[in-house]
mmCIF file of C-alpha atoms in Angstrom:
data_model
loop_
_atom_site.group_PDB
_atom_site.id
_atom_site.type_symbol
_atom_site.label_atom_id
_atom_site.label_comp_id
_atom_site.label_asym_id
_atom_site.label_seq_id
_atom_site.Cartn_x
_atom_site.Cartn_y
_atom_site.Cartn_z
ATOM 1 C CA UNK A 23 -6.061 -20.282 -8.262
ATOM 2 C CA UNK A 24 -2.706 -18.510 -7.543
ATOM 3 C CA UNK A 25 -2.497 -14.602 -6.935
ATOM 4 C CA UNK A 26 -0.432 -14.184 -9.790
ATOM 5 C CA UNK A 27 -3.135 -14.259 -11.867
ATOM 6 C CA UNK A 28 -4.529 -11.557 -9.635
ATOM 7 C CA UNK A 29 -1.411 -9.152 -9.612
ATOM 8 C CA UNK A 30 -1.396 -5.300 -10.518
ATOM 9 C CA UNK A 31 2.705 -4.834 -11.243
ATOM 10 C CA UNK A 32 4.749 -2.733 -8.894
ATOM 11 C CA UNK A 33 5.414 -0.588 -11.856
ATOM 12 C CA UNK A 34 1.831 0.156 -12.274
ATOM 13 C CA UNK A 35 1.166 0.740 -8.189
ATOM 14 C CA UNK A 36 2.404 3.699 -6.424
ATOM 15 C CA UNK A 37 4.653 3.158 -3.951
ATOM 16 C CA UNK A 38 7.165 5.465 -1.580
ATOM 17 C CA UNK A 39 10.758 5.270 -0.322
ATOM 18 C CA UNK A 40 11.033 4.222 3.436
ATOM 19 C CA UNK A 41 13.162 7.611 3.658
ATOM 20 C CA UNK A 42 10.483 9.465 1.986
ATOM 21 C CA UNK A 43 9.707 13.082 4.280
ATOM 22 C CA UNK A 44 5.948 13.957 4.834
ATOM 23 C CA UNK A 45 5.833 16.465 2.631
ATOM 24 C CA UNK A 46 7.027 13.998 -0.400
ATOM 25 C CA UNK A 47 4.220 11.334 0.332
ATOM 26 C CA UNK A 48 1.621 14.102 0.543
ATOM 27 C CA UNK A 49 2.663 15.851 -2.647
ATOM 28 C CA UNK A 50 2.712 12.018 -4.248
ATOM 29 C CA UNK A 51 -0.823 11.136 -2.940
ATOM 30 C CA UNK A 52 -2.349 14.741 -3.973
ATOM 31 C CA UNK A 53 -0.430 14.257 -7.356
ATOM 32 C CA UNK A 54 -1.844 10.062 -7.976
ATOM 33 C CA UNK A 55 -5.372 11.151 -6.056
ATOM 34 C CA UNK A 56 -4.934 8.677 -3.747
ATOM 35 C CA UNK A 57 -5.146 8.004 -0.079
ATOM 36 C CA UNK A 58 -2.532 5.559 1.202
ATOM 37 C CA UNK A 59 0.605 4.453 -0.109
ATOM 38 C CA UNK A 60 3.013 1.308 -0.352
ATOM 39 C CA UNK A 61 6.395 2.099 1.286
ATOM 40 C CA UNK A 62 9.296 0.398 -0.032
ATOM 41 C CA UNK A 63 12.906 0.245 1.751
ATOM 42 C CA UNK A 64 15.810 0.969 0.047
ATOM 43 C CA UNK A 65 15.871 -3.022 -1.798
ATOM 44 C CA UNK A 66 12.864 -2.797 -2.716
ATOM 45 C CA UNK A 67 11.473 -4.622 0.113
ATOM 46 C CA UNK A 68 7.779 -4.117 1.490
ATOM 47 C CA UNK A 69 8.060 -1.558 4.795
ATOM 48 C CA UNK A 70 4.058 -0.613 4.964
ATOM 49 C CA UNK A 71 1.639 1.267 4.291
ATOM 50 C CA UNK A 72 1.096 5.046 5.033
ATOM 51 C CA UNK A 73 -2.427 6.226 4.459
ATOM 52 C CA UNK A 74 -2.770 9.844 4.466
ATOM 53 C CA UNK A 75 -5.325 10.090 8.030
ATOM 54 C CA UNK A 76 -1.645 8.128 9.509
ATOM 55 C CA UNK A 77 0.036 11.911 8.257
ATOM 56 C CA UNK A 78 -3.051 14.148 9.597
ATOM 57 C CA UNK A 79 -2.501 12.523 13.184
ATOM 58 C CA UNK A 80 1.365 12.934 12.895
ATOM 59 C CA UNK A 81 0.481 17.012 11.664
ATOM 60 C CA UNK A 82 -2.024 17.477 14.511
ATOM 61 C CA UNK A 83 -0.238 15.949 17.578
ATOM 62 C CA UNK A 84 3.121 18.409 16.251
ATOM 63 C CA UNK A 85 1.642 21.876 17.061
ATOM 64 C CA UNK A 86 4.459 23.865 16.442
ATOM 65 C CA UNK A 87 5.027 22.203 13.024
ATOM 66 C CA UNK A 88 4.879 24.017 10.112
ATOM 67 C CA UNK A 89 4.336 23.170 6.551
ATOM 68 C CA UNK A 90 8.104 24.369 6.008
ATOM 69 C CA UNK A 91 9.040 22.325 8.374
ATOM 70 C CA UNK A 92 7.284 18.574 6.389
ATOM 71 C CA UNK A 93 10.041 17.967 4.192
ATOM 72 C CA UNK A 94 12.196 17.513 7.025
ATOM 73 C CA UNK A 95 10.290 15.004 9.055
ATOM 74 C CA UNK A 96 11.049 11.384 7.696
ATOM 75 C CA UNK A 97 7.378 9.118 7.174
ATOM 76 C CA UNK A 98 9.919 5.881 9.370
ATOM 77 C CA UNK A 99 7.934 6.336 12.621
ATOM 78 C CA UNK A 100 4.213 6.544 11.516
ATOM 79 C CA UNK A 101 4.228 4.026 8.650
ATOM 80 C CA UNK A 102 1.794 1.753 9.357
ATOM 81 C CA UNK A 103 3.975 -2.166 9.479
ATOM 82 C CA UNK A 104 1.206 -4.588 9.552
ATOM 83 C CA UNK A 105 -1.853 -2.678 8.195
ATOM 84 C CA UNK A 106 -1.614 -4.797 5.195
ATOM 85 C CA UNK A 107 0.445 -7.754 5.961
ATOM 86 C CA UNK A 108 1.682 -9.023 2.417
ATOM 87 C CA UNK A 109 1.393 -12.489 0.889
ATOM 88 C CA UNK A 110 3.445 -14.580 -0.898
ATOM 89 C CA UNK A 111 3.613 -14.845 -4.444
ATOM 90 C CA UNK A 112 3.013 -18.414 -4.355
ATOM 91 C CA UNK A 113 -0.032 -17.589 -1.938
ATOM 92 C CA UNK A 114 -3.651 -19.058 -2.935
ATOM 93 C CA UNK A 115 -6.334 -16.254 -3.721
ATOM 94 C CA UNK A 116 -9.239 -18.321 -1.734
ATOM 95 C CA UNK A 117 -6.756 -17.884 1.376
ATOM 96 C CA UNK A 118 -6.018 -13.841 0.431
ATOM 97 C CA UNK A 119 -9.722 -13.546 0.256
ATOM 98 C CA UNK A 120 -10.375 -14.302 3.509
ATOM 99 C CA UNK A 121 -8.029 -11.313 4.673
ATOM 100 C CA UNK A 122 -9.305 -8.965 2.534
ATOM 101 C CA UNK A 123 -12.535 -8.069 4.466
ATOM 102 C CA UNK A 124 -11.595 -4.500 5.099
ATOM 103 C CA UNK A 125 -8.917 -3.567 2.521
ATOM 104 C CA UNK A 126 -9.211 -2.429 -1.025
ATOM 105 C CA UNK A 127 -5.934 -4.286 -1.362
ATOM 106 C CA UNK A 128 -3.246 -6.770 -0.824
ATOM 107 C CA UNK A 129 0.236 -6.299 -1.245
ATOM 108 C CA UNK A 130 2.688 -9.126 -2.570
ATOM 109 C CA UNK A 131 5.707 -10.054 -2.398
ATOM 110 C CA UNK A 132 8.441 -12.899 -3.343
ATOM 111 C CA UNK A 133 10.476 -15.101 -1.675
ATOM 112 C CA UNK A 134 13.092 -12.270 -0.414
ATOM 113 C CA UNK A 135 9.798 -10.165 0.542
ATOM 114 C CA UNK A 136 10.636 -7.834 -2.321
ATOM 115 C CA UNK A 137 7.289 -6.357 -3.496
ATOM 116 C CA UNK A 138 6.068 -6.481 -7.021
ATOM 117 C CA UNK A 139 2.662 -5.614 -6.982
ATOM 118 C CA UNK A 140 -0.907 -5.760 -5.346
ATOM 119 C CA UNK A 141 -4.128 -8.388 -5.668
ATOM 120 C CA UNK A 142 -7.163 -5.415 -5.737
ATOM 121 C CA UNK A 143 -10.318 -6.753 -3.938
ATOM 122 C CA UNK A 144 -12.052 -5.184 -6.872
ATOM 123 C CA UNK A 145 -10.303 -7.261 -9.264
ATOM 124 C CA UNK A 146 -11.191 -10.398 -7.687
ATOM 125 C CA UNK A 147 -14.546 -9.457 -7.342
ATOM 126 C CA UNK A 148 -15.344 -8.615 -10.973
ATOM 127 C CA UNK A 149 -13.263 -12.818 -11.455
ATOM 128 C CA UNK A 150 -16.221 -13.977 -8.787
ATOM 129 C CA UNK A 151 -18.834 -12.222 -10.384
ATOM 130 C CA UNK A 152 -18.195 -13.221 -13.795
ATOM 131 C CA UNK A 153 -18.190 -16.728 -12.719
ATOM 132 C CA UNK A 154 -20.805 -15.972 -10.510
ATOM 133 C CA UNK A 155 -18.935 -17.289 -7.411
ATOM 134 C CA UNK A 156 -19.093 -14.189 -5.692
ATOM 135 C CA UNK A 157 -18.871 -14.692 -1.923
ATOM 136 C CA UNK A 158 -18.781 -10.870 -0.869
#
């Protein structure tokens, strides 16, 4: 079965500029309740993933930083590149699965690696377990 039929829309996700300061991703994830983010570069391309332990580190190794001082620190050195390698859109889901072991998600993207969405493990768990295929 193809992912597609998997996919949460990049218009439903929530994502982050690649120029994005720290103070900007943490206001996003405290605003969506969430703790890591998609990052995006400026075509819409897939950059990473930034979880919000990656900004704790980058806070705690700065000791003269200040929380003034966040929104002027860009998020392009500590995003995480291949934390969540994407797939395809023309990608399997029996070959996603296999990567999924420790992630809640995957992201995806198309031929130009332009992102438009996710494949949630949860979401293909609920497909197994309906069908009772579940291999988790």
């Amino acid at each position: 079965m193809n992912v597609a039929f998997f996919i949460t829309p990049k218009k439903q996700v929530v994502y982050a500029k690649l120029t994005s300061t720290i103070r900007q991703i943490l206001e996003r994830m405290r605003y969506y309740n969430c703790m890591q983010i998609i990052v995006l570069d400026n075509k819409g391309e897939y950059a990473g993933v930034i979880s919000k332990d990656d900004l704790i580190a980058r806070i705690n190794t700065s000791p003269k930083l200040e929380f003034k001082d966040l929104n002027k620190i860009g998020i392009l050195d500590i995003v995480k590149y291949m934390i969540n390698k994407p797939v395809g859109i023309d990608c399997e889901i029996e070959d996603v699965e296999n990567s999924m072991n420790n992630k809640s998600f995957v992201p995806v993207v198309d031929d130009n690696n332009v992102f438009i969405g996710i494949i949630k493990k949860e979401d293909i768990l609920n497909y197994k377990n309906s069908y009772g295929q579940c291999s988790y």
